[in-house]
Amino acid sequence: MSIATKKGAECTVCPVRHKGFCGRLSDRVRQRVAGIARAKDYPVGHSFWTHENPLDFRGIVRNGYLRLQRYSMDGRRQIVSLVPSGEVVGEVEETHGDYELEAATGLGLCRLDRRELHRLMDEEGELRQVVRGQYVERLEAIRQLTWALCLLTPRERFCAFLIRATRVMPYHLLPDGKGVLTLELPRADIADFLGTSKESISRVSHQLASEGFIEILNPQHFLIPDLDALARQGAVTTSATRTHRALRSRGSGDPELTPCLTIGQTGHGGQVGAPMGS
Amino acid sequence: MSIATKKGAECTVCPVRHKGFCGRLSDRVRQRVAGIARAKDYPVGHSFWTHENPLDFRGIVRNGYLRLQRYSMDGRRQIVSLVPSGEVVGEVEETHGDYELEAATGLGLCRLDRRELHRLMDEEGELRQVVRGQYVERLEAIRQLTWALCLLTPRERFCAFLIRATRVMPYHLLPDGKGVLTLELPRADIADFLGTSKESISRVSHQLASEGFIEILNPQHFLIPDLDALARQGAVTTSATRTHRALRSRGSGDPELTPCLTIGQTGHGGQVGAPMGS
DNA sequence: CGATTAATTGACCGACTTCAAGACATGTGG
DNA sequence: CCACATGTCTTGAAGTCGGTCAATTAATCG
């Protein structure tokens, strides 16, 4: 609600100073970008555009999440993209369809004038490269989402989501190697992102809890005893319910674990379940 | 199979001379691009890269289709992207995951050296803009796919696919306003693209045929009596089986028809079912 | 502390996948 | 020209996963 308007030069205190988009810029270029930036806050649910009002500016997410979503004729929603802090919004979101861009949580943004940014991009090859990286990552994220939506069960998708969340959402590592994840998004958003229902999310959570993969401290806080074990639930179908066709010969690729869902920046190499606490 | 190697300067006879990527370049820039291009043909099923052999060149599809796909642990496949003629391949397909890029049909390609292309892009702002357009379109295509996969039924998805196919695949308009569509992709590819099974594709086709929306001349050729009627099947749920929630208030947007699936270049404005034969 | 929203739980059921078998088309060799 | 083989497409039957609906319970906020 509060409209803080400070010159972008105050990157020094910015939480995403070394993350995502900004983190990949050299000091010189980042300062040039900062010169055209203005910080601004938005409340939950703030709508940035609908199909009749396209976004006329670019922004860097300082905190919170944006959701890019679209509805079906009968009112169901699909979130096609979740933009976490550190990412650029607007440049990559340019689209022709009937999408909405909303603040999924309270949101802090560094606004950039579209034209000024493009002028900077014309001048700075480095900036172009980093922006191009945003395209590549966003493409990768939605490709993974598409893959997961079609080939994974709701349970697997949710596990994959949790794994990814440990990189994007607050994840407090405890001294014993366990971790506490804060789910900053409501069940409805998670469900609509994973192409399932909030009832299923709830059921799967409690199923995972009963199996010891997570512990539900409260609806927003999950304790994860073993991240790797959880990760395996997200990529591998262990249950015998699914008939195993002959595995296609796929070279000598890792049969162990494959990358799953990406929210925001892709992992280094894409391997899910990289040891965060080991 | 035949390895035709001619200098790119022979754009004059190229089928995509005025389509997609090349069609959007000015003569001057296109000639520069042609200078670094070499035409080459590939057989069906040719694999361009797997995750251990990333693609080291760029290409413009002269004819045929490429498919970008990924498998699940139990061998099921999802095609996340179909690249039709006129589009650039490689630049946008750069990805971190375990994807495969294959020729879905016999394929004609204009190969471009990656480094030379990037050098050209550094020099020519126009080229950068057009390449950026490829990113935007590819993103839009997969967003629509994601949306459709989650919110549309297999039947609706297939209808949407057919509508889109009339723009990408051979579609012969008959004097009476009907049209004959040639499906250049096998059922299996269509199914794995639409996140369904080839059995469902078959069933839906014959269901549509029995309802008069299409006429199956043979498995590869569908006669479409009324494109608009078919389009409505792809975006609107007419059946009463689906409970209609209160439609979210979405401004005064067109309640009639919304864009569906995109294969390749997005339509002008995105409106599906634009009158091709009326 | 009441009111409103979010999350959970249970029961039902239907659409779609899966499995299996048959039809059709296409090509090869005798 | 026919027999056979191969692959694609079609059709049928059965089972189930997960969505939808409805009713509680829990959490949040003024």
Coordinates of C-alpha atoms (C1' of nucleotides) in Angstrom, one line a residue:
Chain A
M1 CA 0.0 0.0 0.0
S2 CA 2.7 2.4 0.9
I3 CA 4.2 3.9 -2.2
A4 CA 7.9 4.2 -1.5
T5 CA 9.5 6.1 -4.3
K6 CA 13.3 6.2 -4.0
K7 CA 15.9 6.6 -6.6
G8 CA 17.2 3.3 -7.8
A9 CA 20.7 4.2 -6.9
E10 CA 19.9 2.8 -3.5
C11 CA 20.6 -0.7 -4.7
T12 CA 22.9 -1.1 -1.8
V13 CA 20.1 -2.1 0.5
C14 CA 18.2 -4.0 -2.1
P15 CA 17.4 -7.6 -1.3
V16 CA 18.0 -8.7 -4.9
R17 CA 21.2 -6.8 -5.3
H18 CA 23.2 -9.9 -5.9
K19 CA 20.4 -12.2 -7.1
G20 CA 18.8 -13.0 -10.5
F21 CA 18.8 -10.2 -13.0
C22 CA 20.7 -7.6 -11.1
G23 CA 23.2 -10.1 -9.8
R24 CA 24.3 -10.9 -13.3
L25 CA 25.0 -7.3 -14.4
S26 CA 28.4 -5.7 -14.0
D27 CA 28.5 -2.8 -11.5
R28 CA 28.8 -0.3 -14.3
V29 CA 25.7 -1.5 -16.2
R30 CA 23.7 -2.2 -13.1
Q31 CA 24.3 1.4 -12.1
R32 CA 23.1 2.6 -15.5
V33 CA 19.9 0.5 -15.0
A34 CA 19.6 1.8 -11.5
G35 CA 19.6 5.3 -12.9
I36 CA 16.3 4.7 -14.7
A37 CA 14.7 2.7 -11.9
R38 CA 12.1 3.7 -9.3
A39 CA 11.1 1.4 -6.4
K40 CA 7.3 1.0 -5.8
D41 CA 5.2 -1.3 -3.7
Y42 CA 1.9 -3.0 -4.6
P43 CA -0.7 -4.8 -2.5
V44 CA -1.7 -8.4 -2.9
G45 CA -3.9 -9.0 -5.9
H46 CA -2.9 -5.8 -7.7
S47 CA -3.6 -6.3 -11.3
F48 CA -0.8 -5.1 -13.7
W49 CA -2.6 -5.7 -16.8
T50 CA -5.5 -7.5 -18.3
H51 CA -5.8 -8.1 -22.0
E52 CA -7.1 -4.6 -22.6
N53 CA -4.4 -2.9 -20.6
P54 CA -1.0 -4.2 -21.6
L55 CA 1.9 -3.5 -19.3
D56 CA 3.7 -0.3 -20.4
F57 CA 6.7 -0.6 -18.1
R58 CA 9.3 -3.1 -17.1
G59 CA 10.2 -4.1 -13.5
I60 CA 12.6 -6.0 -11.4
V61 CA 10.9 -7.9 -8.6
R62 CA 12.4 -6.9 -5.3
N63 CA 10.2 -9.1 -3.1
G64 CA 7.0 -11.1 -3.5
Y65 CA 5.6 -13.0 -6.5
L66 CA 3.9 -12.2 -9.7
R67 CA 1.6 -14.6 -11.4
L68 CA 0.8 -14.7 -15.1
Q69 CA -2.5 -16.4 -15.5
R70 CA -5.3 -17.1 -17.9
Y71 CA -8.8 -18.5 -17.5
S72 CA -10.9 -21.0 -19.3
M73 CA -14.4 -20.3 -20.5
D74 CA -15.9 -21.9 -17.4
G75 CA -13.8 -19.9 -15.0
R76 CA -11.0 -22.2 -14.1
R77 CA -7.6 -20.6 -13.9
Q78 CA -4.1 -21.6 -15.0
I79 CA -1.0 -19.9 -13.8
V80 CA 1.5 -20.2 -16.6
S81 CA 4.3 -18.4 -14.8
L82 CA 5.3 -17.4 -11.3
V83 CA 7.8 -14.6 -11.2
P84 CA 9.9 -14.6 -8.0
S85 CA 12.1 -11.9 -6.7
G86 CA 15.2 -11.1 -8.7
E87 CA 13.5 -11.6 -12.0
V88 CA 12.5 -9.1 -14.7
V89 CA 8.9 -8.7 -15.4
G90 CA 7.3 -7.2 -18.5
E91 CA 10.0 -7.7 -21.1
V92 CA 9.4 -11.4 -21.3
E93 CA 5.7 -11.3 -20.5
E94 CA 4.8 -9.5 -23.6
T95 CA 2.1 -11.6 -25.0
H96 CA -0.8 -11.6 -27.4
G97 CA -3.3 -13.6 -25.5
D98 CA -5.8 -12.9 -22.8
Y99 CA -3.5 -13.1 -19.8
E100 CA -3.6 -11.3 -16.5
L101 CA -0.6 -10.3 -14.5
E102 CA -1.2 -10.0 -10.8
A103 CA 0.7 -9.7 -7.6
A104 CA 0.3 -13.1 -6.0
T105 CA 1.6 -11.6 -2.7
G106 CA 2.6 -8.2 -1.5
L107 CA 5.0 -7.0 -4.1
G108 CA 8.0 -4.7 -4.3
L109 CA 9.1 -3.6 -7.7
C110 CA 11.8 -1.6 -9.3
R111 CA 10.0 0.1 -12.2
L112 CA 11.9 0.8 -15.4
D113 CA 10.6 2.8 -18.2
R114 CA 10.2 0.6 -21.2
R115 CA 11.7 2.9 -23.7
E116 CA 14.6 3.9 -21.5
L117 CA 15.4 0.3 -20.9
H118 CA 15.4 -0.5 -24.6
R119 CA 17.6 2.4 -25.2
L120 CA 20.0 1.1 -22.7
M121 CA 19.8 -2.4 -24.3
D122 CA 20.7 -0.9 -27.6
E123 CA 23.8 0.6 -26.1
E124 CA 24.9 -2.2 -23.8
G125 CA 25.5 -5.6 -25.3
E126 CA 26.0 -7.0 -21.8
L127 CA 22.5 -5.9 -20.8
R128 CA 21.1 -7.6 -24.0
Q129 CA 22.8 -10.8 -23.0
V130 CA 21.3 -10.8 -19.5
V131 CA 17.9 -9.9 -20.8
R132 CA 18.2 -12.7 -23.3
G133 CA 19.1 -15.0 -20.3
Q134 CA 15.7 -14.1 -18.9
Y135 CA 14.0 -15.3 -22.0
V136 CA 15.9 -18.5 -21.9
E137 CA 15.1 -19.1 -18.3
R138 CA 11.5 -18.3 -18.6
L139 CA 11.2 -20.6 -21.6
E140 CA 13.0 -23.4 -19.7
A141 CA 10.7 -22.9 -16.7
I142 CA 7.5 -23.2 -18.7
R143 CA 8.9 -26.1 -20.7
Q144 CA 9.5 -27.9 -17.5
L145 CA 6.0 -27.0 -16.3
T146 CA 4.4 -28.3 -19.4
W147 CA 6.4 -31.5 -19.1
A148 CA 5.5 -32.0 -15.5
L149 CA 1.8 -31.2 -16.1
C150 CA 1.6 -33.9 -18.6
L151 CA 3.9 -36.6 -17.4
L152 CA 3.9 -36.3 -13.6
T153 CA 1.1 -37.0 -11.1
P154 CA -0.2 -34.3 -8.9
R155 CA 1.8 -35.8 -6.1
E156 CA 5.0 -35.7 -8.1
R157 CA 4.3 -32.2 -9.3
F158 CA 3.8 -31.0 -5.7
C159 CA 7.0 -32.6 -4.5
A160 CA 8.9 -31.0 -7.4
F161 CA 7.3 -27.7 -6.5
L162 CA 8.4 -28.0 -2.9
I163 CA 11.9 -28.8 -3.9
R164 CA 12.0 -25.8 -6.1
A165 CA 10.4 -23.7 -3.4
T166 CA 13.4 -24.3 -1.1
R167 CA 15.4 -22.2 -3.5
V168 CA 12.9 -19.4 -4.0
M169 CA 11.0 -19.2 -0.8
P170 CA 12.3 -18.7 2.7
Y171 CA 14.0 -22.0 3.7
H172 CA 15.6 -22.1 7.1
L173 CA 18.2 -24.8 7.5
L174 CA 18.3 -26.3 11.0
P175 CA 21.5 -27.5 12.6
D176 CA 20.4 -31.2 12.2
G177 CA 20.2 -30.9 8.5
K178 CA 16.4 -30.5 8.4
G179 CA 14.8 -27.4 7.0
V180 CA 11.7 -25.4 7.4
L181 CA 10.1 -24.1 4.3
T182 CA 7.8 -21.2 4.3
L183 CA 5.1 -21.5 1.6
E184 CA 4.5 -17.9 0.6
L185 CA 1.7 -18.8 -1.8
P186 CA -1.8 -19.9 -0.9
R187 CA -2.9 -23.4 -1.8
A188 CA -5.2 -22.1 -4.6
D189 CA -2.2 -20.5 -6.4
I190 CA -0.1 -23.6 -6.0
A191 CA -3.0 -25.7 -7.3
D192 CA -3.6 -23.5 -10.3
F193 CA 0.1 -23.5 -11.1
L194 CA 0.4 -27.2 -10.9
G195 CA -2.8 -27.9 -12.8
T196 CA -4.6 -29.6 -10.0
S197 CA -7.1 -28.7 -7.3
K198 CA -6.4 -27.3 -3.8
E199 CA -8.1 -30.3 -2.4
S200 CA -5.5 -32.5 -4.1
I201 CA -2.7 -30.3 -2.8
S202 CA -4.1 -30.7 0.7
R203 CA -4.5 -34.5 0.3
V204 CA -1.0 -34.9 -1.1
S205 CA 0.5 -32.8 1.7
H206 CA -1.0 -34.9 4.4
Q207 CA -0.2 -38.1 2.6
L208 CA 3.5 -37.0 2.4
A209 CA 3.3 -36.0 6.0
S210 CA 2.0 -39.4 7.0
E211 CA 4.8 -41.0 5.1
G212 CA 7.4 -38.9 6.9
F213 CA 8.6 -36.9 3.9
I214 CA 7.4 -33.6 5.4
E215 CA 6.0 -32.4 8.7
I216 CA 3.2 -29.9 8.5
L217 CA 4.0 -27.4 11.2
N218 CA 1.1 -25.2 10.0
P219 CA -0.4 -24.6 6.6
Q220 CA 2.4 -22.2 5.7
H221 CA 5.3 -24.0 7.2
F222 CA 6.6 -27.5 6.3
L223 CA 9.5 -29.1 8.0
I224 CA 11.5 -31.2 5.5
P225 CA 13.6 -33.9 7.2
D226 CA 15.3 -35.1 4.1
L227 CA 15.3 -33.0 1.0
D228 CA 16.8 -35.7 -1.2
A229 CA 14.1 -38.2 -0.2
L230 CA 11.5 -35.6 -1.0
A231 CA 13.1 -34.9 -4.3
R232 CA 13.0 -38.5 -5.3
Q233 CA 9.2 -38.4 -4.8
G234 CA 9.1 -35.6 -7.4
A235 CA 10.8 -37.2 -10.3
V236 CA 10.5 -40.9 -9.8
T237 CA 7.4 -43.0 -9.7
T238 CA 8.1 -45.5 -7.1
S239 CA 4.6 -46.9 -6.8
A240 CA 3.9 -50.1 -8.7
T241 CA 0.5 -48.7 -9.7
R242 CA 2.0 -47.4 -12.9
T243 CA 2.9 -50.0 -15.4
H244 CA 6.5 -49.5 -16.4
R245 CA 6.9 -49.6 -20.1
A246 CA 10.3 -50.5 -21.4
L247 CA 12.4 -47.5 -20.6
R248 CA 13.4 -45.9 -23.8
S249 CA 17.1 -46.2 -24.5
R250 CA 18.3 -42.8 -23.7
G251 CA 22.0 -43.1 -23.7
S252 CA 23.6 -43.6 -20.4
G253 CA 21.9 -40.6 -18.9
D254 CA 21.4 -40.4 -15.2
P255 CA 18.6 -42.8 -14.3
E256 CA 18.6 -41.5 -10.8
L257 CA 17.0 -38.1 -10.8
T258 CA 15.9 -35.6 -13.5
P259 CA 15.1 -31.9 -13.2
C260 CA 11.6 -31.1 -12.4
L261 CA 9.9 -27.7 -11.9
T262 CA 11.5 -24.4 -12.1
I263 CA 10.2 -21.3 -10.5
G264 CA 12.5 -18.5 -11.5
Q265 CA 16.1 -19.0 -12.1
T266 CA 17.1 -22.4 -13.2
G267 CA 19.4 -24.4 -11.0
H268 CA 23.1 -24.7 -11.8
G269 CA 23.0 -27.7 -14.2
G270 CA 19.3 -28.3 -13.5
Q271 CA 19.8 -31.1 -11.1
V272 CA 17.1 -31.1 -8.6
G273 CA 17.7 -32.0 -5.0
A274 CA 21.3 -30.7 -5.0
P275 CA 22.6 -31.1 -1.5
M276 CA 21.6 -28.0 0.4
G277 CA 22.0 -29.5 3.7
S278 CA 24.8 -32.0 3.4
Chain B
M1 CA 18.4 -38.0 -47.5
S2 CA 19.8 -35.9 -50.3
I3 CA 22.4 -33.5 -49.0
A4 CA 21.7 -30.4 -51.1
T5 CA 24.4 -27.8 -50.3
K6 CA 23.7 -24.6 -52.0
K7 CA 24.7 -21.1 -51.1
G8 CA 22.0 -19.3 -49.1
A9 CA 21.9 -16.6 -51.7
E10 CA 19.3 -18.7 -53.6
C11 CA 16.6 -17.5 -51.3
T12 CA 14.6 -16.6 -54.4
V13 CA 13.4 -20.2 -54.7
C14 CA 13.0 -20.7 -51.0
P15 CA 9.5 -21.7 -49.8
V16 CA 9.9 -19.6 -46.7
R17 CA 11.3 -16.6 -48.4
H18 CA 8.4 -14.4 -47.3
K19 CA 7.3 -16.4 -44.3
G20 CA 8.2 -16.3 -40.6
F21 CA 11.7 -15.3 -39.7
C22 CA 13.0 -14.5 -43.2
G23 CA 9.8 -12.7 -44.1
R24 CA 10.2 -10.3 -41.3
L25 CA 13.7 -9.2 -42.3
S26 CA 14.5 -6.4 -44.7
D27 CA 16.1 -7.4 -48.0
R28 CA 19.4 -6.0 -46.9
V29 CA 19.6 -7.9 -43.6
R30 CA 18.1 -11.1 -45.1
Q31 CA 20.9 -11.1 -47.7
R32 CA 23.5 -10.8 -45.0
V33 CA 21.9 -13.7 -43.2
A34 CA 21.7 -15.6 -46.5
G35 CA 25.5 -15.1 -46.8
I36 CA 26.1 -17.3 -43.9
A37 CA 23.5 -19.9 -44.6
R38 CA 23.8 -23.3 -46.1
A39 CA 20.8 -25.5 -47.1
K40 CA 20.8 -29.0 -45.9
D41 CA 18.2 -31.8 -45.7
Y42 CA 17.6 -34.4 -43.0
P43 CA 15.5 -37.6 -42.8
V44 CA 12.6 -38.2 -40.5
G45 CA 13.7 -39.0 -37.0
H46 CA 17.0 -37.3 -37.4
S47 CA 18.2 -36.4 -33.9
F48 CA 19.8 -32.9 -33.7
W49 CA 20.8 -33.2 -30.1
T50 CA 20.2 -35.0 -27.0
H51 CA 21.2 -33.7 -23.6
E52 CA 24.8 -34.8 -24.1
N53 CA 25.1 -33.2 -27.5
P54 CA 23.8 -29.7 -27.5
L55 CA 23.0 -28.1 -30.9
D56 CA 26.0 -26.1 -32.1
F57 CA 24.3 -24.3 -34.9
R58 CA 21.2 -22.4 -35.7
G59 CA 18.8 -23.0 -38.6
I60 CA 15.8 -21.8 -40.4
V61 CA 13.3 -24.5 -41.2
R62 CA 12.6 -24.5 -44.9
N63 CA 10.1 -27.4 -44.8
G64 CA 9.0 -30.0 -42.4
Y65 CA 8.7 -29.9 -38.6
L66 CA 11.0 -30.2 -35.7
R67 CA 9.9 -31.5 -32.3
L68 CA 11.4 -30.6 -29.0
Q69 CA 10.5 -33.4 -26.6
R70 CA 11.3 -34.9 -23.2
Y71 CA 10.5 -38.2 -21.6
S72 CA 9.3 -39.2 -18.2
M73 CA 10.9 -41.9 -16.1
D74 CA 8.4 -44.5 -17.4
G75 CA 9.0 -43.7 -21.0
R76 CA 6.2 -41.4 -21.8
R77 CA 6.9 -38.5 -24.0
Q78 CA 5.9 -34.9 -24.1
I79 CA 6.5 -32.7 -27.1
V80 CA 6.9 -29.2 -25.7
S81 CA 7.4 -27.5 -29.0
L82 CA 6.7 -28.1 -32.6
V83 CA 8.7 -25.9 -34.9
P84 CA 7.2 -25.4 -38.4
S85 CA 8.7 -24.1 -41.5
G86 CA 9.8 -20.4 -41.4
E87 CA 10.9 -20.5 -37.8
V88 CA 14.4 -20.3 -36.4
V89 CA 15.6 -23.3 -34.5
G90 CA 18.5 -23.5 -32.0
E91 CA 18.6 -19.9 -30.8
V92 CA 15.4 -20.3 -28.8
E93 CA 15.8 -23.9 -28.1
E94 CA 18.9 -23.5 -25.9
T95 CA 17.9 -25.3 -22.8
H96 CA 19.4 -26.9 -19.7
G97 CA 17.2 -29.9 -19.4
D98 CA 17.1 -33.3 -20.9
Y99 CA 15.4 -32.5 -24.1
E100 CA 15.7 -34.0 -27.5
L101 CA 15.4 -32.2 -30.8
E102 CA 14.3 -34.4 -33.6
A103 CA 13.0 -34.1 -37.1
A104 CA 9.3 -35.0 -36.9
T105 CA 9.1 -35.2 -40.7
G106 CA 11.6 -35.0 -43.5
L107 CA 13.3 -31.7 -42.9
G108 CA 14.9 -28.9 -44.9
L109 CA 17.1 -26.6 -43.0
C110 CA 19.1 -23.4 -43.7
R111 CA 22.0 -23.9 -41.4
L112 CA 23.6 -20.9 -39.8
D113 CA 26.8 -20.8 -37.9
R114 CA 26.0 -19.8 -34.4
R115 CA 28.9 -17.5 -34.0
E116 CA 28.5 -15.8 -37.3
L117 CA 24.8 -15.3 -36.5
H118 CA 25.6 -13.7 -33.2
R119 CA 28.1 -11.5 -34.8
L120 CA 25.5 -10.4 -37.3
M121 CA 23.0 -9.8 -34.4
D122 CA 25.5 -7.6 -32.7
E123 CA 25.8 -5.5 -35.8
E124 CA 22.1 -5.4 -36.9
G125 CA 19.6 -4.1 -34.4
E126 CA 16.9 -5.2 -36.9
L127 CA 18.1 -8.8 -36.7
R128 CA 18.0 -8.6 -32.9
Q129 CA 14.4 -7.5 -33.0
V130 CA 13.3 -10.3 -35.2
V131 CA 15.1 -12.9 -33.2
R132 CA 13.5 -11.4 -30.1
G133 CA 10.2 -11.9 -31.9
Q134 CA 11.0 -15.6 -32.1
Y135 CA 11.4 -15.7 -28.3
V136 CA 8.2 -13.9 -27.8
E137 CA 6.3 -16.2 -30.1
R138 CA 7.8 -19.4 -28.8
L139 CA 6.9 -18.3 -25.3
E140 CA 3.4 -17.4 -26.4
A141 CA 3.1 -20.8 -28.1
I142 CA 4.1 -22.8 -25.0
R143 CA 2.0 -20.6 -22.7
Q144 CA -1.0 -21.4 -24.8
L145 CA -0.1 -25.1 -24.8
T146 CA 0.2 -25.1 -21.0
W147 CA -3.1 -23.4 -20.7
A148 CA -4.8 -25.8 -23.1
L149 CA -3.3 -28.8 -21.5
C150 CA -4.7 -27.9 -18.1
L151 CA -8.0 -26.3 -18.9
L152 CA -9.2 -27.9 -22.1
T153 CA -10.4 -31.4 -22.7
P154 CA -8.6 -33.6 -25.2
R155 CA -11.4 -33.0 -27.6
E156 CA -11.1 -29.2 -27.3
R157 CA -7.3 -29.4 -27.6
F158 CA -7.5 -31.5 -30.7
C159 CA -10.0 -29.0 -32.3
A160 CA -7.7 -26.2 -31.4
F161 CA -4.8 -28.0 -32.9
L162 CA -6.7 -28.6 -36.1
I163 CA -7.6 -24.9 -36.4
R164 CA -4.0 -24.0 -35.9
A165 CA -2.9 -26.6 -38.4
T166 CA -4.9 -24.9 -41.1
R167 CA -2.4 -22.1 -40.9
V168 CA 0.7 -24.2 -40.7
M169 CA 0.0 -27.3 -42.7
P170 CA -1.2 -27.6 -46.2
Y171 CA -4.8 -26.5 -46.3
H172 CA -6.5 -26.4 -49.6
L173 CA -9.6 -24.2 -49.9
L174 CA -12.3 -25.6 -52.1
P175 CA -14.6 -23.3 -54.1
D176 CA -17.5 -24.1 -51.8
G177 CA -15.7 -22.7 -48.8
K178 CA -14.8 -26.0 -47.4
G179 CA -11.2 -26.9 -46.9
V180 CA -9.0 -30.0 -47.0
L181 CA -6.4 -30.2 -44.3
T182 CA -3.3 -32.4 -44.6
L183 CA -2.1 -33.6 -41.3
E184 CA 1.7 -33.8 -41.8
L185 CA 2.3 -35.3 -38.4
P186 CA 1.5 -38.8 -37.2
R187 CA -1.1 -39.4 -34.5
A188 CA 1.5 -40.3 -32.0
D189 CA 3.2 -36.9 -32.3
I190 CA -0.1 -35.0 -32.1
A191 CA -1.0 -37.0 -29.0
D192 CA 2.2 -36.4 -27.3
F193 CA 2.0 -32.7 -28.1
L194 CA -1.5 -32.4 -26.8
G195 CA -0.8 -34.5 -23.7
T196 CA -3.2 -37.2 -24.6
S197 CA -3.1 -40.7 -26.2
K198 CA -3.3 -41.5 -29.8
E199 CA -6.3 -43.6 -29.0
S200 CA -8.1 -40.5 -27.8
I201 CA -7.1 -38.6 -30.9
S202 CA -8.6 -41.3 -33.0
R203 CA -11.7 -41.4 -30.9
V204 CA -12.2 -37.7 -30.9
S205 CA -11.6 -37.5 -34.7
H206 CA -14.3 -40.0 -35.4
Q207 CA -16.6 -38.3 -32.9
L208 CA -16.1 -35.0 -34.6
A209 CA -16.7 -36.8 -37.9
S210 CA -20.0 -38.3 -36.7
E211 CA -21.1 -34.8 -35.6
G212 CA -20.2 -33.3 -39.0
F213 CA -17.4 -31.1 -37.9
I214 CA -14.9 -32.9 -40.1
E215 CA -14.9 -35.6 -42.7
I216 CA -12.1 -38.1 -42.6
L217 CA -11.1 -38.6 -46.2
N218 CA -8.2 -40.7 -45.0
P219 CA -6.1 -40.7 -41.8
Q220 CA -4.0 -37.8 -43.2
H221 CA -6.7 -35.8 -44.9
F222 CA -9.6 -34.1 -43.1
L223 CA -12.2 -32.2 -44.9
I224 CA -13.5 -29.2 -42.8
P225 CA -16.9 -28.0 -43.9
D226 CA -17.0 -25.1 -41.5
L227 CA -13.9 -23.8 -39.9
D228 CA -15.7 -21.5 -37.5
A229 CA -17.9 -24.3 -36.2
L230 CA -14.8 -26.4 -35.6
A231 CA -13.1 -23.5 -33.9
R232 CA -15.9 -23.1 -31.5
Q233 CA -15.4 -26.7 -30.4
G234 CA -11.9 -25.8 -29.5
A235 CA -12.5 -23.0 -27.2
V236 CA -15.9 -23.3 -25.8
T237 CA -17.3 -26.0 -23.7
T238 CA -20.8 -26.6 -25.0
S239 CA -21.5 -29.8 -23.2
A240 CA -23.6 -29.5 -20.0
T241 CA -21.4 -32.1 -18.3
R242 CA -19.2 -29.4 -17.1
T243 CA -20.6 -27.4 -14.3
H244 CA -20.4 -23.8 -15.0
R245 CA -19.0 -21.8 -12.3
A246 CA -19.9 -18.2 -12.2
L247 CA -17.8 -16.7 -14.9
R248 CA -15.3 -14.4 -13.4
S249 CA -15.9 -10.8 -14.3
R250 CA -13.3 -10.2 -16.9
G251 CA -14.3 -6.9 -18.2
S252 CA -16.3 -6.8 -21.4
G253 CA -13.9 -9.1 -23.2
D254 CA -15.1 -11.2 -26.1
P255 CA -17.1 -14.0 -24.6
E256 CA -17.3 -15.6 -28.0
L257 CA -14.0 -17.1 -28.8
T258 CA -10.6 -17.1 -27.3
P259 CA -7.3 -18.0 -28.8
C260 CA -6.2 -21.6 -28.4
L261 CA -3.1 -23.4 -29.6
T262 CA -0.3 -21.9 -31.5
I263 CA 2.1 -23.8 -33.6
G264 CA 4.7 -21.4 -34.8
Q265 CA 3.8 -17.8 -35.6
T266 CA 0.9 -16.4 -33.6
G267 CA -2.1 -15.3 -35.5
H268 CA -2.7 -11.6 -36.2
G269 CA -4.3 -10.6 -33.0
G270 CA -4.6 -14.2 -31.8
Q271 CA -8.2 -14.6 -32.7
V272 CA -8.8 -18.2 -33.6
G273 CA -11.2 -19.1 -36.4
A274 CA -10.6 -15.9 -38.3
P275 CA -12.6 -16.2 -41.5
M276 CA -10.4 -18.0 -44.0
G277 CA -13.2 -19.1 -46.2
S278 CA -15.9 -16.6 -45.9
Chain C
dC1 C1' -14.4 -12.5 20.2
dG2 C1' -17.3 -13.0 16.1
dA3 C1' -16.9 -12.9 11.0
dT4 C1' -14.7 -14.1 6.9
dT5 C1' -11.5 -16.6 4.4
dA6 C1' -8.5 -20.6 3.9
dA7 C1' -7.6 -25.4 4.5
dT8 C1' -9.1 -30.0 5.3
dT9 C1' -11.8 -34.2 4.8
dG10 C1' -15.0 -37.4 2.8
dA11 C1' -17.9 -39.4 -0.9
dC12 C1' -19.0 -39.8 -5.4
dC13 C1' -18.4 -40.4 -10.3
dG14 C1' -17.0 -39.7 -14.9
dA15 C1' -13.6 -38.9 -18.4
dC16 C1' -9.5 -40.7 -20.1
dT17 C1' -5.7 -43.8 -20.0
dT18 C1' -4.4 -48.4 -20.5
dC19 C1' -4.4 -52.8 -22.4
dA20 C1' -5.4 -55.8 -26.1
dA21 C1' -7.0 -57.1 -30.5
dG22 C1' -8.3 -56.2 -35.1
dA23 C1' -8.4 -53.2 -39.5
dC24 C1' -6.1 -50.8 -42.8
dA25 C1' -2.5 -49.1 -45.5
dT26 C1' 2.0 -49.5 -47.6
dG27 C1' 5.9 -51.7 -49.3
dT28 C1' 8.9 -55.8 -50.6
dG29 C1' 10.0 -59.9 -52.8
dG30 C1' 8.8 -63.9 -55.1
Chain D
dC1 C1' -0.1 -59.8 -59.3
dC2 C1' -0.3 -61.9 -54.9
dA3 C1' 1.5 -63.3 -50.2
dC4 C1' 3.6 -61.5 -46.5
dA5 C1' 5.5 -58.2 -43.3
dT6 C1' 5.6 -53.8 -41.0
dG7 C1' 3.8 -50.0 -39.2
dT8 C1' -0.1 -46.9 -38.4
dC9 C1' -4.6 -46.3 -37.2
dT10 C1' -8.9 -47.8 -35.1
dT11 C1' -12.1 -50.0 -31.9
dG12 C1' -13.7 -52.2 -27.6
dA13 C1' -13.6 -53.1 -22.6
dA14 C1' -12.1 -52.3 -18.0
dG15 C1' -10.3 -49.8 -14.3
dT16 C1' -8.7 -45.8 -11.9
dC17 C1' -7.0 -41.4 -10.9
dG18 C1' -8.2 -37.2 -9.5
dG19 C1' -11.7 -33.5 -10.0
dT20 C1' -16.0 -31.8 -8.2
dC21 C1' -19.2 -31.1 -4.7
dA22 C1' -20.5 -30.4 0.0
dA23 C1' -19.7 -30.1 4.7
dT24 C1' -16.3 -29.3 8.7
dT25 C1' -12.6 -27.5 10.8
dA26 C1' -8.9 -24.2 11.3
dA27 C1' -6.8 -19.8 10.8
dT28 C1' -6.8 -14.8 10.2
dC29 C1' -8.3 -10.2 10.9
dG30 C1' -10.8 -6.3 12.3

